[in-house]
mmCIF file of C-alpha atoms in Angstrom:
data_model
loop_
_atom_site.group_PDB
_atom_site.id
_atom_site.type_symbol
_atom_site.label_atom_id
_atom_site.label_comp_id
_atom_site.label_asym_id
_atom_site.label_seq_id
_atom_site.Cartn_x
_atom_site.Cartn_y
_atom_site.Cartn_z
ATOM 1 C CA MET A 1 186.204 -18.338 -15.336
ATOM 2 C CA LYS A 2 188.937 -16.061 -14.016
ATOM 3 C CA ASP A 3 187.889 -12.414 -13.660
ATOM 4 C CA LYS A 4 189.489 -10.155 -16.250
ATOM 5 C CA LYS A 5 191.231 -7.089 -14.837
ATOM 6 C CA LEU A 6 191.026 -3.518 -15.971
ATOM 7 C CA LEU A 7 193.688 -1.014 -14.883
ATOM 8 C CA PHE A 8 192.072 2.422 -14.626
ATOM 9 C CA VAL A 9 194.789 5.060 -14.643
ATOM 10 C CA THR A 10 193.628 8.466 -13.492
ATOM 11 C CA GLN A 11 195.467 11.675 -12.748
ATOM 12 C CA PHE A 12 192.097 13.268 -11.900
ATOM 13 C CA GLU A 13 192.397 15.432 -14.991
ATOM 14 C CA GLY A 14 190.231 13.754 -17.592
ATOM 15 C CA LEU A 15 189.006 10.459 -16.176
ATOM 16 C CA TRP A 16 186.533 10.556 -13.316
ATOM 17 C CA PHE A 17 183.959 8.168 -11.906
ATOM 18 C CA ASP A 18 181.460 8.699 -14.729
ATOM 19 C CA ALA A 19 184.148 7.467 -17.154
ATOM 20 C CA LEU A 20 184.620 4.363 -15.049
ATOM 21 C CA GLN A 21 180.890 3.826 -14.720
ATOM 22 C CA SER A 22 180.492 3.960 -18.502
ATOM 23 C CA LEU A 23 182.889 1.001 -18.757
ATOM 24 C CA MET A 24 180.825 -1.221 -16.467
ATOM 25 C CA ASP A 25 179.211 -2.794 -19.510
ATOM 26 C CA LEU A 26 182.516 -4.656 -19.843
ATOM 27 C CA ARG A 27 181.414 -6.935 -17.014
ATOM 28 C CA LYS A 28 179.527 -8.851 -19.701
ATOM 29 C CA ALA A 29 182.941 -9.569 -21.221
ATOM 30 C CA GLY A 30 184.285 -10.851 -17.893
ATOM 31 C CA PHE A 31 185.885 -7.623 -16.584
ATOM 32 C CA ASN A 32 184.875 -7.993 -12.937
ATOM 33 C CA HIS A 33 188.037 -6.649 -11.347
ATOM 34 C CA THR A 34 189.045 -2.991 -11.520
ATOM 35 C CA VAL A 35 192.367 -1.682 -10.266
ATOM 36 C CA PHE A 36 192.718 2.069 -9.754
ATOM 37 C CA LEU A 37 196.080 3.705 -10.224
ATOM 38 C CA HIS A 38 196.963 7.287 -9.358
ATOM 39 C CA VAL A 39 200.547 8.402 -9.776
ATOM 40 C CA ILE A 40 201.642 11.445 -7.798
ATOM 41 C CA GLU A 41 204.225 12.885 -10.138
ATOM 42 C CA ARG A 42 207.593 13.133 -8.503
ATOM 43 C CA ASP A 43 208.171 16.780 -9.343
ATOM 44 C CA LYS A 44 205.092 17.737 -7.307
ATOM 45 C CA VAL A 45 206.692 16.501 -4.093
ATOM 46 C CA ALA A 46 210.392 16.191 -4.906
ATOM 47 C CA MET A 47 213.212 18.093 -3.274
ATOM 48 C CA HIS A 48 212.813 21.843 -3.580
ATOM 49 C CA ARG A 49 215.604 24.253 -2.741
ATOM 50 C CA GLY A 50 215.262 25.317 0.877
ATOM 51 C CA LYS A 51 212.266 23.048 1.493
ATOM 52 C CA GLY A 52 213.546 19.491 1.020
ATOM 53 C CA TYR A 53 211.158 16.650 0.183
ATOM 54 C CA LEU A 54 207.574 17.881 0.475
ATOM 55 C CA LYS A 55 206.285 15.116 2.726
ATOM 56 C CA ASP A 56 203.205 17.107 3.816
ATOM 57 C CA GLU A 57 202.295 17.714 0.183
ATOM 58 C CA GLU A 58 202.667 14.008 -0.570
ATOM 59 C CA VAL A 59 200.381 13.097 2.343
ATOM 60 C CA LYS A 60 197.813 15.650 1.167
ATOM 61 C CA LEU A 61 197.834 14.409 -2.444
ATOM 62 C CA ARG A 62 197.778 10.778 -1.320
ATOM 63 C CA GLU A 63 194.781 11.336 0.961
ATOM 64 C CA MET A 64 192.907 13.325 -1.691
ATOM 65 C CA ALA A 65 193.296 10.381 -4.066
ATOM 66 C CA ASN A 66 192.419 7.946 -1.293
ATOM 67 C CA VAL A 67 189.138 9.715 -0.476
ATOM 68 C CA ARG A 68 188.153 9.597 -4.155
ATOM 69 C CA PHE A 69 189.145 5.958 -4.593
ATOM 70 C CA ILE A 70 187.269 4.871 -1.442
ATOM 71 C CA ASP A 71 184.116 6.517 -2.768
ATOM 72 C CA TRP A 72 184.517 4.926 -6.223
ATOM 73 C CA ALA A 73 185.386 1.555 -4.728
ATOM 74 C CA GLU A 74 182.283 1.563 -2.533
ATOM 75 C CA SER A 75 180.084 1.956 -5.616
ATOM 76 C CA LEU A 76 181.816 -0.906 -7.431
ATOM 77 C CA PHE A 77 181.988 -3.229 -4.405
ATOM 78 C CA GLU A 78 178.247 -2.822 -3.916
ATOM 79 C CA GLN A 79 177.755 -4.072 -7.484
ATOM 80 C CA GLY A 80 179.669 -7.223 -6.544
ATOM 81 C CA MET A 81 182.864 -6.207 -8.299
ATOM 82 C CA GLU A 82 186.405 -6.740 -7.108
ATOM 83 C CA VAL A 83 188.436 -3.556 -6.646
ATOM 84 C CA GLY A 84 192.041 -2.700 -5.843
ATOM 85 C CA ALA A 85 193.902 0.598 -5.640
ATOM 86 C CA TYR A 86 197.417 1.947 -5.929
ATOM 87 C CA ILE A 87 198.482 5.494 -5.037
ATOM 88 C CA VAL A 88 202.171 5.842 -5.751
ATOM 89 C CA VAL A 89 204.820 8.524 -6.171
ATOM 90 C CA GLY A 90 207.007 8.459 -9.266
ATOM 91 C CA ASN A 91 206.995 8.860 -13.010
ATOM 92 C CA PRO A 92 203.684 7.753 -14.547
ATOM 93 C CA LEU A 93 205.006 5.556 -17.370
ATOM 94 C CA PRO A 94 207.132 3.127 -15.314
ATOM 95 C CA LYS A 95 204.464 3.034 -12.598
ATOM 96 C CA ILE A 96 201.737 2.159 -15.112
ATOM 97 C CA ILE A 97 203.891 -0.593 -16.562
ATOM 98 C CA SER A 98 204.934 -2.050 -13.210
ATOM 99 C CA THR A 99 201.369 -1.978 -11.819
ATOM 100 C CA ALA A 100 199.983 -3.587 -14.981
ATOM 101 C CA ALA A 101 202.570 -6.343 -14.642
ATOM 102 C CA GLU A 102 202.082 -6.828 -10.900
ATOM 103 C CA GLU A 103 198.319 -7.127 -11.254
ATOM 104 C CA ASP A 104 198.500 -9.018 -14.568
ATOM 105 C CA VAL A 105 195.791 -6.831 -16.111
ATOM 106 C CA ASP A 106 193.989 -7.495 -19.393
ATOM 107 C CA LEU A 107 193.300 -3.880 -20.393
ATOM 108 C CA ILE A 108 194.806 -0.516 -19.494
ATOM 109 C CA VAL A 109 192.458 2.476 -19.555
ATOM 110 C CA THR A 110 194.102 5.847 -19.628
ATOM 111 C CA GLY A 111 193.126 9.391 -20.486
ATOM 112 C CA ARG A 112 194.983 11.728 -22.754
ATOM 113 C CA HIS A 113 197.405 13.237 -20.282
ATOM 114 C CA LYS A 114 198.916 16.670 -20.449
ATOM 115 C CA GLN A 115 201.989 16.574 -22.616
ATOM 116 C CA GLY A 116 205.477 17.733 -21.857
ATOM 117 C CA LYS A 117 207.376 20.070 -24.170
ATOM 118 C CA LEU A 118 209.205 17.262 -25.979
ATOM 119 C CA GLU A 119 205.984 15.370 -26.549
ATOM 120 C CA GLU A 120 204.311 18.517 -27.876
ATOM 121 C CA LEU A 121 207.241 19.076 -30.196
ATOM 122 C CA TYR A 122 207.508 15.595 -31.605
ATOM 123 C CA GLY A 123 203.940 14.493 -31.124
ATOM 124 C CA GLY A 124 205.033 11.578 -28.960
ATOM 125 C CA SER A 125 202.716 9.571 -26.850
ATOM 126 C CA GLU A 126 202.756 7.948 -23.435
ATOM 127 C CA THR A 127 200.329 5.413 -24.865
ATOM 128 C CA LEU A 128 202.804 4.264 -27.497
ATOM 129 C CA ASP A 129 205.445 3.949 -24.807
ATOM 130 C CA ILE A 130 203.123 1.661 -22.848
ATOM 131 C CA LEU A 131 202.443 -0.415 -25.951
ATOM 132 C CA GLU A 132 206.146 -0.683 -26.647
ATOM 133 C CA ARG A 133 206.877 -2.079 -23.208
ATOM 134 C CA THR A 134 203.890 -4.353 -22.595
ATOM 135 C CA SER A 135 201.659 -6.666 -24.593
ATOM 136 C CA ILE A 136 198.504 -5.244 -23.009
ATOM 137 C CA PRO A 137 195.905 -3.363 -25.075
ATOM 138 C CA VAL A 138 195.387 0.275 -24.148
ATOM 139 C CA LEU A 139 192.109 2.150 -24.274
ATOM 140 C CA VAL A 140 192.747 5.871 -24.599
ATOM 141 C CA TYR A 141 189.478 6.897 -23.152
ATOM 142 C CA LYS A 142 187.864 10.118 -24.245
ATOM 143 C CA TYR A 143 184.486 9.533 -22.761
ATOM 144 C CA MET A 144 182.916 12.923 -23.386
ATOM 145 C CA LEU A 145 181.330 13.033 -26.816
ATOM 146 C CA PRO A 146 181.661 16.206 -28.918
ATOM 147 C CA SER A 147 178.019 16.836 -27.976
ATOM 148 C CA GLY A 148 179.097 17.139 -24.322
ATOM 149 C CA LYS A 149 177.306 13.926 -23.338
ATOM 150 C CA VAL A 150 179.019 10.897 -21.800
ATOM 151 C CA ASN A 151 179.799 8.072 -24.237
ATOM 152 C CA GLU A 152 177.744 5.582 -22.236
ATOM 153 C CA ARG A 153 178.611 2.395 -24.128
ATOM 154 C CA PRO A 154 181.913 2.854 -25.953
ATOM 155 C CA PHE A 155 182.141 -0.799 -26.977
ATOM 156 C CA GLU A 156 178.681 -0.882 -28.545
ATOM 157 C CA VAL A 157 179.591 0.198 -32.104
ATOM 158 C CA PRO A 158 183.360 0.012 -32.606
ATOM 159 C CA LEU A 159 184.956 1.002 -35.868
ATOM 160 C CA LEU A 160 187.634 -1.561 -36.644
ATOM 161 C CA THR A 161 190.437 -0.249 -38.848
ATOM 162 C CA MET A 162 192.003 -2.946 -40.992
ATOM 163 C CA ASP A 163 195.358 -2.520 -42.716
ATOM 164 C CA TRP A 164 195.885 -6.294 -43.124
ATOM 165 C CA SER A 165 198.921 -6.322 -40.848
ATOM 166 C CA PRO A 166 199.361 -9.069 -38.211
ATOM 167 C CA ALA A 167 198.499 -6.383 -35.630
ATOM 168 C CA SER A 168 195.118 -5.665 -37.200
ATOM 169 C CA GLU A 169 194.426 -9.410 -37.311
ATOM 170 C CA LYS A 170 195.110 -9.484 -33.540
ATOM 171 C CA ALA A 171 192.743 -6.547 -33.143
ATOM 172 C CA VAL A 172 189.977 -8.647 -34.743
ATOM 173 C CA GLU A 173 190.631 -11.537 -32.375
ATOM 174 C CA TYR A 174 190.802 -9.228 -29.344
ATOM 175 C CA LEU A 175 187.578 -7.479 -30.302
ATOM 176 C CA LEU A 176 185.850 -10.846 -30.680
ATOM 177 C CA SER A 177 186.554 -11.479 -26.985
ATOM 178 C CA PHE A 178 184.112 -8.605 -26.277
ATOM 179 C CA LYS A 179 181.334 -10.280 -28.253
ATOM 180 C CA ASP A 180 178.793 -9.980 -25.426
ATOM 181 C CA VAL A 181 179.215 -6.198 -25.346
ATOM 182 C CA LEU A 182 179.314 -5.446 -29.070
ATOM 183 C CA LYS A 183 176.176 -4.473 -30.909
ATOM 184 C CA LYS A 184 177.579 -3.729 -34.344
ATOM 185 C CA VAL A 185 181.086 -3.718 -35.792
ATOM 186 C CA ILE A 186 182.063 -1.375 -38.603
ATOM 187 C CA ALA A 187 185.069 -2.797 -40.462
ATOM 188 C CA VAL A 188 186.908 -0.150 -42.474
ATOM 189 C CA HIS A 189 189.912 -0.207 -44.766
ATOM 190 C CA VAL A 190 191.411 2.993 -46.118
ATOM 191 C CA ILE A 191 193.027 2.798 -49.523
ATOM 192 C CA ASN A 192 195.787 5.357 -49.651
ATOM 193 C CA GLU A 193 196.037 7.424 -52.808
ATOM 194 C CA LYS A 194 199.576 6.095 -53.297
ATOM 195 C CA GLU A 195 198.094 2.655 -53.896
ATOM 196 C CA PHE A 196 196.506 3.922 -57.104
ATOM 197 C CA LYS A 197 199.695 3.236 -58.996
ATOM 198 C CA SER A 198 197.950 2.310 -62.177
ATOM 199 C CA THR A 199 195.691 4.485 -64.225
ATOM 200 C CA SER A 200 193.873 1.386 -65.404
ATOM 201 C CA ALA A 201 190.293 1.372 -64.174
ATOM 202 C CA MET A 202 190.369 -2.414 -64.256
ATOM 203 C CA GLU A 203 193.328 -2.588 -61.852
ATOM 204 C CA ILE A 204 191.826 -0.027 -59.513
ATOM 205 C CA GLN A 205 188.572 -1.942 -59.441
ATOM 206 C CA SER A 206 190.518 -5.144 -58.689
ATOM 207 C CA LEU A 207 192.141 -3.390 -55.749
ATOM 208 C CA ARG A 208 188.709 -2.298 -54.532
ATOM 209 C CA LYS A 209 187.286 -5.798 -54.957
ATOM 210 C CA GLU A 210 190.193 -7.484 -53.190
ATOM 211 C CA ASN A 211 189.988 -5.200 -50.146
ATOM 212 C CA LYS A 212 186.204 -5.382 -49.995
ATOM 213 C CA GLN A 213 186.392 -9.159 -50.053
ATOM 214 C CA LYS A 214 188.842 -9.186 -47.146
ATOM 215 C CA LEU A 215 186.587 -6.831 -45.175
ATOM 216 C CA GLU A 216 183.623 -9.119 -45.843
ATOM 217 C CA GLU A 217 185.629 -12.033 -44.422
ATOM 218 C CA VAL A 218 186.261 -9.999 -41.247
ATOM 219 C CA CYS A 219 182.536 -9.183 -41.024
ATOM 220 C CA ALA A 220 181.655 -12.860 -41.429
ATOM 221 C CA ARG A 221 183.690 -13.696 -38.317
ATOM 222 C CA PHE A 222 181.636 -11.283 -36.217
ATOM 223 C CA GLU A 223 178.340 -12.343 -37.798
ATOM 224 C CA LYS A 224 179.163 -15.941 -36.932
ATOM 225 C CA GLU A 225 179.144 -14.811 -33.280
ATOM 226 C CA GLY A 226 175.771 -13.131 -33.718
ATOM 227 C CA ILE A 227 177.145 -9.589 -34.033
ATOM 228 C CA GLU A 228 175.933 -7.322 -36.796
ATOM 229 C CA ALA A 229 178.818 -6.166 -39.006
ATOM 230 C CA GLU A 230 179.238 -3.914 -42.018
ATOM 231 C CA SER A 231 182.209 -3.132 -44.222
ATOM 232 C CA HIS A 232 183.284 0.130 -45.821
ATOM 233 C CA LEU A 233 186.135 1.210 -48.055
ATOM 234 C CA TYR A 234 187.446 4.740 -47.866
ATOM 235 C CA VAL A 235 190.080 6.439 -50.003
ATOM 236 C CA GLY A 236 192.551 9.102 -48.918
ATOM 237 C CA SER A 237 194.690 9.960 -45.923
ATOM 238 C CA THR A 238 194.298 7.131 -43.402
ATOM 239 C CA PHE A 239 193.710 9.037 -40.168
ATOM 240 C CA GLU A 240 191.398 11.616 -41.712
ATOM 241 C CA GLN A 241 189.340 8.936 -43.446
ATOM 242 C CA ILE A 242 189.071 6.864 -40.266
ATOM 243 C CA GLU A 243 187.762 9.893 -38.420
ATOM 244 C CA LYS A 244 185.358 10.595 -41.263
ATOM 245 C CA ALA A 245 184.129 6.997 -41.306
ATOM 246 C CA ALA A 246 183.663 7.005 -37.533
ATOM 247 C CA SER A 247 181.593 10.154 -37.734
ATOM 248 C CA GLU A 248 179.511 9.059 -40.754
ATOM 249 C CA ARG A 249 178.820 5.579 -39.351
ATOM 250 C CA GLU A 250 178.192 6.854 -35.791
ATOM 251 C CA ALA A 251 180.896 4.698 -34.232
ATOM 252 C CA THR A 252 181.385 4.825 -30.471
ATOM 253 C CA MET A 253 185.081 3.898 -30.509
ATOM 254 C CA ILE A 254 187.971 3.265 -32.901
ATOM 255 C CA VAL A 255 189.955 0.022 -32.718
ATOM 256 C CA ALA A 256 193.374 -0.346 -34.308
ATOM 257 C CA GLY A 257 196.185 -2.854 -34.203
ATOM 258 C CA THR A 258 199.639 -1.466 -33.597
ATOM 259 C CA THR A 259 203.106 -2.935 -33.678
ATOM 260 C CA GLY A 260 203.805 -0.902 -30.546
ATOM 261 C CA LYS A 261 207.461 -1.116 -31.415
ATOM 262 C CA ASN A 262 209.882 1.619 -32.317
ATOM 263 C CA PRO A 263 207.806 4.513 -31.023
ATOM 264 C CA LEU A 264 210.273 7.083 -32.337
ATOM 265 C CA LYS A 265 209.730 5.830 -35.873
ATOM 266 C CA GLU A 266 205.986 5.870 -35.275
ATOM 267 C CA ILE A 267 206.185 9.422 -33.976
ATOM 268 C CA PHE A 268 208.191 10.751 -36.912
ATOM 269 C CA LEU A 269 206.123 8.897 -39.488
ATOM 270 C CA GLY A 270 202.992 10.130 -37.777
ATOM 271 C CA SER A 271 201.424 6.700 -37.338
ATOM 272 C CA VAL A 272 197.694 6.236 -37.217
ATOM 273 C CA ALA A 273 197.980 5.073 -33.602
ATOM 274 C CA THR A 274 199.764 8.299 -32.627
ATOM 275 C CA LYS A 275 197.193 10.426 -34.382
ATOM 276 C CA LEU A 276 194.312 8.502 -32.853
ATOM 277 C CA THR A 277 195.618 8.983 -29.328
ATOM 278 C CA LYS A 278 196.350 12.659 -29.882
ATOM 279 C CA HIS A 279 193.603 13.915 -32.147
ATOM 280 C CA SER A 280 190.627 11.577 -32.349
ATOM 281 C CA VAL A 281 187.475 12.760 -30.623
ATOM 282 C CA LEU A 282 186.499 9.146 -29.922
ATOM 283 C CA PRO A 283 188.037 6.595 -27.554
ATOM 284 C CA SER A 284 190.792 4.573 -29.232
ATOM 285 C CA LEU A 285 191.475 0.953 -28.396
ATOM 286 C CA LEU A 286 195.021 0.088 -29.468
ATOM 287 C CA VAL A 287 195.851 -3.594 -29.664
ATOM 288 C CA PRO A 288 199.502 -4.624 -29.813
ATOM 289 C CA ALA A 289 200.509 -7.363 -32.245
ATOM 290 C CA ASN A 290 201.918 -9.444 -29.390
ATOM 291 C CA VAL A 291 198.761 -9.318 -27.230
ATOM 292 C CA LYS A 292 198.109 -12.507 -25.286
ATOM 293 C CA LEU A 293 194.660 -13.820 -26.158
ATOM 294 C CA MET B 1 203.218 -18.159 24.149
ATOM 295 C CA SER B 2 201.602 -14.869 23.180
ATOM 296 C CA ARG B 3 198.637 -14.831 20.836
ATOM 297 C CA ARG B 4 199.358 -14.082 17.200
ATOM 298 C CA VAL B 5 197.448 -11.483 15.222
ATOM 299 C CA LEU B 6 197.686 -11.190 11.440
ATOM 300 C CA THR B 7 197.197 -7.665 10.057
ATOM 301 C CA VAL B 8 196.414 -7.446 6.349
ATOM 302 C CA ASP B 9 196.713 -3.877 5.025
ATOM 303 C CA ASP B 10 198.623 -2.223 2.180
ATOM 304 C CA ASP B 11 199.121 1.059 4.055
ATOM 305 C CA PRO B 12 202.492 0.938 5.858
ATOM 306 C CA ASP B 13 201.417 3.688 8.299
ATOM 307 C CA ILE B 14 198.463 1.566 9.418
ATOM 308 C CA THR B 15 200.457 -1.649 9.738
ATOM 309 C CA ILE B 16 203.098 0.145 11.871
ATOM 310 C CA PHE B 17 200.334 1.622 14.054
ATOM 311 C CA VAL B 18 198.529 -1.724 14.517
ATOM 312 C CA LYS B 19 201.806 -3.578 15.077
ATOM 313 C CA THR B 20 202.793 -1.111 17.821
ATOM 314 C CA VAL B 21 199.399 -1.396 19.565
ATOM 315 C CA LEU B 22 199.569 -5.182 19.412
ATOM 316 C CA GLU B 23 203.131 -5.404 20.748
ATOM 317 C CA GLU B 24 202.397 -2.977 23.572
ATOM 318 C CA ASN B 25 199.510 -5.215 24.609
ATOM 319 C CA GLY B 26 201.506 -8.437 24.563
ATOM 320 C CA TYR B 27 200.460 -9.906 21.228
ATOM 321 C CA THR B 28 202.695 -11.140 18.394
ATOM 322 C CA PRO B 29 201.933 -9.250 15.182
ATOM 323 C CA LEU B 30 202.175 -10.714 11.694
ATOM 324 C CA VAL B 31 201.814 -8.505 8.619
ATOM 325 C CA ALA B 32 200.647 -9.041 5.030
ATOM 326 C CA ARG B 33 200.298 -6.329 2.376
ATOM 327 C CA ASN B 34 197.358 -7.685 0.345
ATOM 328 C CA GLY B 35 194.601 -10.275 0.433
ATOM 329 C CA GLU B 36 196.516 -12.804 -1.629
ATOM 330 C CA THR B 37 199.528 -12.884 0.716
ATOM 331 C CA GLY B 38 197.221 -12.514 3.709
ATOM 332 C CA LEU B 39 195.327 -15.665 2.821
ATOM 333 C CA SER B 40 198.484 -17.611 2.269
ATOM 334 C CA MET B 41 199.889 -16.410 5.630
ATOM 335 C CA ALA B 42 196.618 -17.282 7.358
ATOM 336 C CA ARG B 43 196.961 -20.849 6.021
ATOM 337 C CA ASP B 44 200.645 -21.133 6.953
ATOM 338 C CA GLU B 45 200.597 -19.399 10.325
ATOM 339 C CA SER B 46 197.095 -20.157 11.708
ATOM 340 C CA PRO B 47 196.858 -16.838 13.614
ATOM 341 C CA ASP B 48 194.477 -16.369 16.559
ATOM 342 C CA LEU B 49 192.938 -13.249 15.042
ATOM 343 C CA ILE B 50 192.957 -11.423 11.698
ATOM 344 C CA ILE B 51 192.689 -7.631 11.301
ATOM 345 C CA LEU B 52 191.707 -7.019 7.708
ATOM 346 C CA ASP B 53 191.538 -3.961 5.445
ATOM 347 C CA VAL B 54 189.142 -3.936 2.459
ATOM 348 C CA LEU B 55 190.581 -1.858 -0.396
ATOM 349 C CA MET B 56 193.930 -3.451 -1.268
ATOM 350 C CA PRO B 57 195.912 -4.485 -4.335
ATOM 351 C CA LYS B 58 195.842 -8.043 -5.745
ATOM 352 C CA GLN B 59 192.903 -9.264 -3.663
ATOM 353 C CA SER B 60 190.496 -7.124 -1.658
ATOM 354 C CA GLY B 61 189.475 -7.782 1.925
ATOM 355 C CA ILE B 62 185.991 -8.598 0.630
ATOM 356 C CA ARG B 63 187.240 -11.589 -1.362
ATOM 357 C CA MET B 64 189.780 -12.604 1.266
ATOM 358 C CA TYR B 65 187.119 -12.547 3.984
ATOM 359 C CA ARG B 66 184.874 -14.728 1.827
ATOM 360 C CA GLU B 67 187.714 -17.195 1.292
ATOM 361 C CA LEU B 68 188.432 -17.288 5.026
ATOM 362 C CA LYS B 69 184.812 -17.971 5.910
ATOM 363 C CA THR B 70 184.397 -20.736 3.351
ATOM 364 C CA ASP B 71 187.607 -22.559 4.305
ATOM 365 C CA GLU B 72 187.014 -25.270 6.923
ATOM 366 C CA SER B 73 190.418 -24.771 8.531
ATOM 367 C CA LEU B 74 190.178 -20.948 8.707
ATOM 368 C CA LYS B 75 186.521 -20.112 9.193
ATOM 369 C CA ASN B 76 186.679 -20.065 12.997
ATOM 370 C CA ILE B 77 189.444 -17.458 13.188
ATOM 371 C CA PRO B 78 187.813 -14.231 14.427
ATOM 372 C CA VAL B 79 188.107 -11.256 12.073
ATOM 373 C CA ILE B 80 188.143 -7.514 12.697
ATOM 374 C CA ILE B 81 187.582 -5.461 9.570
ATOM 375 C CA LEU B 82 189.502 -2.194 9.858
ATOM 376 C CA SER B 83 188.837 -0.103 6.786
ATOM 377 C CA GLY B 84 187.932 3.234 5.245
ATOM 378 C CA ILE B 85 185.205 1.408 3.308
ATOM 379 C CA ALA B 86 181.827 1.688 5.025
ATOM 380 C CA LYS B 87 180.387 -1.358 6.813
ATOM 381 C CA ARG B 88 177.202 -1.017 4.760
ATOM 382 C CA THR B 89 179.248 -1.381 1.556
ATOM 383 C CA PHE B 90 181.030 -4.438 2.899
ATOM 384 C CA LEU B 91 177.754 -6.144 3.771
ATOM 385 C CA ARG B 92 176.108 -5.165 0.474
ATOM 386 C CA SER B 93 179.051 -6.468 -1.518
ATOM 387 C CA GLN B 94 178.837 -9.798 0.283
ATOM 388 C CA GLU B 95 175.104 -9.872 -0.476
ATOM 389 C CA ALA B 96 175.839 -9.136 -4.146
ATOM 390 C CA LEU B 97 178.351 -11.999 -4.305
ATOM 391 C CA THR B 98 175.817 -14.298 -2.673
ATOM 392 C CA GLU B 99 173.262 -13.261 -5.320
ATOM 393 C CA PHE B 100 175.802 -14.201 -8.013
ATOM 394 C CA GLY B 101 175.792 -17.725 -6.663
ATOM 395 C CA ASP B 102 178.363 -17.771 -3.881
ATOM 396 C CA GLN B 103 177.297 -19.167 -0.520
ATOM 397 C CA PRO B 104 176.092 -16.823 2.256
ATOM 398 C CA ILE B 105 178.725 -16.074 4.892
ATOM 399 C CA PRO B 106 178.516 -14.652 8.428
ATOM 400 C CA GLU B 107 179.257 -11.030 9.270
ATOM 401 C CA PRO B 108 182.723 -10.208 10.636
ATOM 402 C CA ASN B 109 183.100 -10.285 14.428
ATOM 403 C CA VAL B 110 183.812 -6.549 14.563
ATOM 404 C CA TYR B 111 183.768 -3.805 11.930
ATOM 405 C CA ILE B 112 185.746 -0.631 12.624
ATOM 406 C CA GLU B 113 185.832 2.258 10.189
ATOM 407 C CA LYS B 114 189.233 4.003 10.056
ATOM 408 C CA PRO B 115 190.638 5.803 11.906
ATOM 409 C CA VAL B 116 190.724 3.834 15.141
ATOM 410 C CA GLU B 117 192.069 4.908 18.530
ATOM 411 C CA PRO B 118 194.796 2.697 20.070
ATOM 412 C CA LEU B 119 192.693 1.988 23.143
ATOM 413 C CA GLU B 120 189.625 0.982 21.121
ATOM 414 C CA LEU B 121 191.728 -1.395 19.032
ATOM 415 C CA ALA B 122 193.483 -2.921 22.027
ATOM 416 C CA GLU B 123 190.195 -3.484 23.865
ATOM 417 C CA THR B 124 188.521 -4.999 20.807
ATOM 418 C CA VAL B 125 191.397 -7.453 20.362
ATOM 419 C CA LYS B 126 191.286 -8.330 24.053
ATOM 420 C CA ASP B 127 187.513 -8.929 23.914
ATOM 421 C CA LEU B 128 187.962 -11.363 21.049
ATOM 422 C CA ILE B 129 191.029 -13.388 22.026
ATOM 423 C CA GLY B 130 191.814 -12.409 25.584
#
């Protein structure tokens, strides 16, 4: 079987070696090849008035990254893993996309990077930009739990958010490919208050029953693979209820399908994916609808 | 005809350095930027010696070395590993791959941890292929 590849993007801000180490459980799902990527942002070395291109600064930043990557790579090589590394100068987004394409990776792992003023203003997200331009799932990895401890096995108890879109169906299929890492799956659907159009208790109960039934079907697919699964219905604002469910059910990660298209629309509508990447305390695995399985 | 040496390294500064040392000592240098291209060039060009880095994109020197040593037509080409990765790591990784079911392979002819002095490199090449 061909090794699956994980692209680990680090700006040495949020993601360090302990984050990478906590993902080593993914070897059970075939991820035996890790590619490191560090992008030296152009404005750190670009032309400055009176100084020109800061070549010495570039060499310094490159070597700092190199020393770290060599140390990380040694640990992974000794475990029998395959490792590659890129240290490049440029803008992070295009470099992430081009490296992911060049290496043909199966998963991109990124931290929540510092945001620019426009992103702060509109709540935009580099992650959504990646999802718009590739068909590769992105794990926005927040590996420190609110307790201050490292989330040692993020894939152990994922909370799977289902909105019955084709993207969430793809998320189910993608998550099933991690069956050897999963311990329990928590399938959740949030019924928005707006869906309570009728005041008839009978109709509301039908809505509940219909959604519960669909969740049970999702659970059955995991149980068939020997993975424990449970279903829960929540009512209210989608993002808040997902966060609440994740906390109540002690999930280790949140998984959501996303169209990944039209990020501006997603930003202005405040999509769940945007909110997960920006605000969730847990890692978020975002699966595009066009993911290749 | 001068002896041909294939250098496989993704760092352009290193490949320029090695190329210069090789040319100054009468060898013909060939260059590949990763293990995948390196292996394909080794098959196409049948070099007399390979100088191989370890941490590279696409395919690492660890996997490329293993492929070289398990290929009947390539396994007798001498190899110098020139890398920032420690020799101990290289050997342990090969042991780990052997434990996972791959066949055991011999150690590289020479292992040099970066950086290397021009004279040391030139003499090592000369010792191996004359």
